Amino acid sequence: MAAIREQDLAAGKAALHQWAQAAQTALKTQEVPSPTVPAESPATQTDAAVRLSVSPDLPRPIWALAVRYSMFLLERRAPGPGVEVRVAPWAAVKILDGPASDPHNLTPPDVIELDPDVWLRLACGITSWDEEKTAGHISAVGERDDLSALLPLVAA
């Protein structure tokens, strides 16, 4: 089943853009240190903490469409049956080549689960896969448990 209906693609694109804009606005209103601060400084750790907490206050339908549209983009970028990516409650897609689902339970050997805010931060390039994984925000099982090469999907 597709992540988003074809007639909802334009609305999904608009919702993802709205989410990304709201996230950028939220980042600007926080005191985020300059990127010129040395990587080991406490200010950089604060910067990561701020980015990892971004979750714009938008209506639920905007979140749903943004997730569905971004999952559609992921599915287009890396088609295949080998890894299932789940962003509950709104979408799940199968991507990347590899062993397909077990015919008895329909779940591929590799499964990645993310919350909607985590997924949208990654899809928009607000945070990196390593940052979210280190923070414990990603549940991934299997050999192909790293989507960093496929992200971000859009520029925030």
PDB file of C-alpha atoms in Angstrom:
ATOM      1  CA  MET A   1       0.000   0.000   0.000  1.00  0.00           C
ATOM      2  CA  ALA A   2       1.282   3.460  -0.865  1.00  0.00           C
ATOM      3  CA  ALA A   3       2.335   5.872   1.863  1.00  0.00           C
ATOM      4  CA  ILE A   4       0.149   8.618   0.393  1.00  0.00           C
ATOM      5  CA  ARG A   5      -2.695   8.769  -2.091  1.00  0.00           C
ATOM      6  CA  GLU A   6      -1.824  10.273  -5.458  1.00  0.00           C
ATOM      7  CA  GLN A   7      -4.445  13.010  -5.066  1.00  0.00           C
ATOM      8  CA  ASP A   8      -2.784  14.048  -1.772  1.00  0.00           C
ATOM      9  CA  LEU A   9       0.747  14.537  -3.160  1.00  0.00           C
ATOM     10  CA  ALA A  10       0.480  18.323  -3.558  1.00  0.00           C
ATOM     11  CA  ALA A  11      -1.033  18.714  -0.088  1.00  0.00           C
ATOM     12  CA  GLY A  12       1.668  16.415   1.317  1.00  0.00           C
ATOM     13  CA  LYS A  13       4.425  18.460  -0.273  1.00  0.00           C
ATOM     14  CA  ALA A  14       2.903  21.642   1.151  1.00  0.00           C
ATOM     15  CA  ALA A  15       2.564  20.020   4.604  1.00  0.00           C
ATOM     16  CA  LEU A  16       6.204  18.905   4.611  1.00  0.00           C
ATOM     17  CA  HIS A  17       7.289  22.402   3.601  1.00  0.00           C
ATOM     18  CA  GLN A  18       5.094  23.900   6.345  1.00  0.00           C
ATOM     19  CA  TRP A  19       6.582  21.512   8.926  1.00  0.00           C
ATOM     20  CA  ALA A  20      10.146  22.347   7.819  1.00  0.00           C
ATOM     21  CA  GLN A  21       9.444  26.095   7.969  1.00  0.00           C
ATOM     22  CA  ALA A  22       7.883  25.791  11.432  1.00  0.00           C
ATOM     23  CA  ALA A  23      10.884  23.766  12.602  1.00  0.00           C
ATOM     24  CA  GLN A  24      13.312  26.377  11.287  1.00  0.00           C
ATOM     25  CA  THR A  25      11.313  29.124  12.999  1.00  0.00           C
ATOM     26  CA  ALA A  26      11.423  27.152  16.247  1.00  0.00           C
ATOM     27  CA  LEU A  27      15.198  26.819  15.917  1.00  0.00           C
ATOM     28  CA  LYS A  28      15.612  30.542  15.299  1.00  0.00           C
ATOM     29  CA  THR A  29      13.590  31.460  18.369  1.00  0.00           C
ATOM     30  CA  GLN A  30      15.875  29.327  20.552  1.00  0.00           C
ATOM     31  CA  GLU A  31      19.370  30.551  21.250  1.00  0.00           C
ATOM     32  CA  VAL A  32      21.281  28.213  18.978  1.00  0.00           C
ATOM     33  CA  PRO A  33      25.058  28.787  18.989  1.00  0.00           C
ATOM     34  CA  SER A  34      26.875  29.740  15.842  1.00  0.00           C
ATOM     35  CA  PRO A  35      28.156  26.864  13.693  1.00  0.00           C
ATOM     36  CA  THR A  36      31.629  28.417  14.032  1.00  0.00           C
ATOM     37  CA  VAL A  37      31.804  27.309  17.686  1.00  0.00           C
ATOM     38  CA  PRO A  38      34.408  24.505  18.117  1.00  0.00           C
ATOM     39  CA  ALA A  39      32.880  21.002  17.904  1.00  0.00           C
ATOM     40  CA  GLU A  40      33.910  20.011  21.434  1.00  0.00           C
ATOM     41  CA  SER A  41      32.420  23.044  23.159  1.00  0.00           C
ATOM     42  CA  PRO A  42      29.387  22.896  25.489  1.00  0.00           C
ATOM     43  CA  ALA A  43      27.633  25.311  23.121  1.00  0.00           C
ATOM     44  CA  THR A  44      27.698  22.696  20.351  1.00  0.00           C
ATOM     45  CA  GLN A  45      26.185  20.137  22.709  1.00  0.00           C
ATOM     46  CA  THR A  46      23.412  22.631  23.452  1.00  0.00           C
ATOM     47  CA  ASP A  47      22.909  23.137  19.720  1.00  0.00           C
ATOM     48  CA  ALA A  48      22.412  19.376  19.242  1.00  0.00           C
ATOM     49  CA  ALA A  49      20.037  19.212  22.217  1.00  0.00           C
ATOM     50  CA  VAL A  50      17.944  22.033  20.755  1.00  0.00           C
ATOM     51  CA  ARG A  51      17.795  20.426  17.311  1.00  0.00           C
ATOM     52  CA  LEU A  52      16.918  17.036  18.845  1.00  0.00           C
ATOM     53  CA  SER A  53      13.963  18.594  20.636  1.00  0.00           C
ATOM     54  CA  VAL A  54      12.409  20.414  17.664  1.00  0.00           C
ATOM     55  CA  SER A  55       8.759  19.449  17.346  1.00  0.00           C
ATOM     56  CA  PRO A  56       6.618  22.251  15.873  1.00  0.00           C
ATOM     57  CA  ASP A  57       3.141  22.802  17.249  1.00  0.00           C
ATOM     58  CA  LEU A  58       1.117  22.129  14.110  1.00  0.00           C
ATOM     59  CA  PRO A  59      -2.290  20.492  13.570  1.00  0.00           C
ATOM     60  CA  ARG A  60      -2.320  16.699  13.420  1.00  0.00           C
ATOM     61  CA  PRO A  61      -3.384  16.581   9.725  1.00  0.00           C
ATOM     62  CA  ILE A  62      -0.271  18.600   8.775  1.00  0.00           C
ATOM     63  CA  TRP A  63       1.939  16.122  10.635  1.00  0.00           C
ATOM     64  CA  ALA A  64       0.194  13.168   8.984  1.00  0.00           C
ATOM     65  CA  LEU A  65       0.544  14.532   5.467  1.00  0.00           C
ATOM     66  CA  ALA A  66       4.153  15.604   6.048  1.00  0.00           C
ATOM     67  CA  VAL A  67       5.069  12.107   7.257  1.00  0.00           C
ATOM     68  CA  ARG A  68       3.218  10.379   4.428  1.00  0.00           C
ATOM     69  CA  TYR A  69       4.734  12.599   1.755  1.00  0.00           C
ATOM     70  CA  SER A  70       8.272  12.239   3.124  1.00  0.00           C
ATOM     71  CA  MET A  71       7.860   8.458   3.296  1.00  0.00           C
ATOM     72  CA  PHE A  72       6.702   8.571  -0.328  1.00  0.00           C
ATOM     73  CA  LEU A  73       9.935  10.420  -1.173  1.00  0.00           C
ATOM     74  CA  LEU A  74      11.988   7.801   0.691  1.00  0.00           C
ATOM     75  CA  GLU A  75      10.231   4.985  -1.129  1.00  0.00           C
ATOM     76  CA  ARG A  76      10.979   6.692  -4.465  1.00  0.00           C
ATOM     77  CA  ARG A  77      14.631   7.251  -3.548  1.00  0.00           C
ATOM     78  CA  ALA A  78      15.314   3.635  -2.536  1.00  0.00           C
ATOM     79  CA  PRO A  79      12.674   1.194  -3.819  1.00  0.00           C
ATOM     80  CA  GLY A  80      12.815  -2.436  -2.784  1.00  0.00           C
ATOM     81  CA  PRO A  81      11.434  -5.027  -0.375  1.00  0.00           C
ATOM     82  CA  GLY A  82      14.365  -5.404   2.044  1.00  0.00           C
ATOM     83  CA  VAL A  83      13.831  -2.875   4.859  1.00  0.00           C
ATOM     84  CA  GLU A  84      10.583  -1.752   6.425  1.00  0.00           C
ATOM     85  CA  VAL A  85      10.554   1.804   7.765  1.00  0.00           C
ATOM     86  CA  ARG A  86       7.696   2.577  10.149  1.00  0.00           C
ATOM     87  CA  VAL A  87       6.566   5.983  11.337  1.00  0.00           C
ATOM     88  CA  ALA A  88       3.528   5.228  13.455  1.00  0.00           C
ATOM     89  CA  PRO A  89       0.725   5.971  13.260  1.00  0.00           C
ATOM     90  CA  TRP A  90       0.870   7.354   9.734  1.00  0.00           C
ATOM     91  CA  ALA A  91       3.042   5.356   7.379  1.00  0.00           C
ATOM     92  CA  ALA A  92       5.210   2.340   6.733  1.00  0.00           C
ATOM     93  CA  VAL A  93       7.148   1.656   3.545  1.00  0.00           C
ATOM     94  CA  LYS A  94       9.480  -1.033   2.292  1.00  0.00           C
ATOM     95  CA  ILE A  95      12.724   0.154   0.756  1.00  0.00           C
ATOM     96  CA  LEU A  96      16.141  -1.054  -0.417  1.00  0.00           C
ATOM     97  CA  ASP A  97      17.032  -4.252  -2.191  1.00  0.00           C
ATOM     98  CA  GLY A  98      17.531  -7.347  -0.137  1.00  0.00           C
ATOM     99  CA  PRO A  99      15.625 -10.318   1.168  1.00  0.00           C
ATOM    100  CA  ALA A 100      11.907  -9.810   0.978  1.00  0.00           C
ATOM    101  CA  SER A 101       9.368 -10.447   3.696  1.00  0.00           C
ATOM    102  CA  ASP A 102       8.852 -13.854   5.217  1.00  0.00           C
ATOM    103  CA  PRO A 103       5.668 -15.089   3.509  1.00  0.00           C
ATOM    104  CA  HIS A 104       4.182 -16.041   6.870  1.00  0.00           C
ATOM    105  CA  ASN A 105       4.478 -12.749   8.742  1.00  0.00           C
ATOM    106  CA  LEU A 106       5.108 -10.239   5.907  1.00  0.00           C
ATOM    107  CA  THR A 107       7.871  -8.453   7.831  1.00  0.00           C
ATOM    108  CA  PRO A 108      11.281  -8.046   6.188  1.00  0.00           C
ATOM    109  CA  PRO A 109      14.381  -9.024   8.174  1.00  0.00           C
ATOM    110  CA  ASP A 110      15.294  -5.358   8.668  1.00  0.00           C
ATOM    111  CA  VAL A 111      12.861  -3.017  10.441  1.00  0.00           C
ATOM    112  CA  ILE A 112      13.355   0.619  11.452  1.00  0.00           C
ATOM    113  CA  GLU A 113      10.836   2.420  13.667  1.00  0.00           C
ATOM    114  CA  LEU A 114      10.767   6.149  14.351  1.00  0.00           C
ATOM    115  CA  ASP A 115       8.423   8.629  15.956  1.00  0.00           C
ATOM    116  CA  PRO A 116       6.986  11.269  13.598  1.00  0.00           C
ATOM    117  CA  ASP A 117       9.035  14.160  15.031  1.00  0.00           C
ATOM    118  CA  VAL A 118      12.267  12.157  14.754  1.00  0.00           C
ATOM    119  CA  TRP A 119      11.478  11.117  11.191  1.00  0.00           C
ATOM    120  CA  LEU A 120      10.628  14.636  10.055  1.00  0.00           C
ATOM    121  CA  ARG A 121      13.777  16.101  11.655  1.00  0.00           C
ATOM    122  CA  LEU A 122      15.819  13.531   9.726  1.00  0.00           C
ATOM    123  CA  ALA A 123      13.891  13.964   6.477  1.00  0.00           C
ATOM    124  CA  CYS A 124      14.369  17.748   6.618  1.00  0.00           C
ATOM    125  CA  GLY A 125      18.039  17.606   7.627  1.00  0.00           C
ATOM    126  CA  ILE A 126      17.566  19.218  11.033  1.00  0.00           C
ATOM    127  CA  THR A 127      19.327  16.320  12.741  1.00  0.00           C
ATOM    128  CA  SER A 128      21.540  13.506  11.528  1.00  0.00           C
ATOM    129  CA  TRP A 129      21.007   9.763  11.765  1.00  0.00           C
ATOM    130  CA  ASP A 130      23.940   9.444  14.178  1.00  0.00           C
ATOM    131  CA  GLU A 131      22.566  12.175  16.476  1.00  0.00           C
ATOM    132  CA  GLU A 132      19.117  10.600  16.664  1.00  0.00           C
ATOM    133  CA  LYS A 133      20.525   7.073  17.055  1.00  0.00           C
ATOM    134  CA  THR A 134      22.888   8.185  19.838  1.00  0.00           C
ATOM    135  CA  ALA A 135      19.974   9.925  21.580  1.00  0.00           C
ATOM    136  CA  GLY A 136      18.033   6.651  21.509  1.00  0.00           C
ATOM    137  CA  HIS A 137      15.302   7.936  19.206  1.00  0.00           C
ATOM    138  CA  ILE A 138      15.645   5.204  16.554  1.00  0.00           C
ATOM    139  CA  SER A 139      14.685   1.566  16.910  1.00  0.00           C
ATOM    140  CA  ALA A 140      16.412  -0.471  14.212  1.00  0.00           C
ATOM    141  CA  VAL A 141      16.774  -4.232  13.804  1.00  0.00           C
ATOM    142  CA  GLY A 142      18.791  -5.938  11.090  1.00  0.00           C
ATOM    143  CA  GLU A 143      21.934  -5.495   9.056  1.00  0.00           C
ATOM    144  CA  ARG A 144      20.675  -2.454   7.164  1.00  0.00           C
ATOM    145  CA  ASP A 145      19.810  -0.266  10.132  1.00  0.00           C
ATOM    146  CA  ASP A 146      21.320   2.997   8.907  1.00  0.00           C
ATOM    147  CA  LEU A 147      19.501   5.298   6.481  1.00  0.00           C
ATOM    148  CA  SER A 148      22.017   8.137   6.718  1.00  0.00           C
ATOM    149  CA  ALA A 149      23.028   7.736   3.057  1.00  0.00           C
ATOM    150  CA  LEU A 150      19.420   8.425   2.001  1.00  0.00           C
ATOM    151  CA  LEU A 151      18.813  11.468   4.227  1.00  0.00           C
ATOM    152  CA  PRO A 152      17.891  14.289   4.221  1.00  0.00           C
ATOM    153  CA  LEU A 153      15.095  14.020   1.678  1.00  0.00           C
ATOM    154  CA  VAL A 154      14.488  17.778   1.449  1.00  0.00           C
ATOM    155  CA  ALA A 155      16.376  20.871   2.488  1.00  0.00           C
ATOM    156  CA  ALA A 156      14.870  22.529   5.549  1.00  0.00           C
TER     157      ALA A 156
END
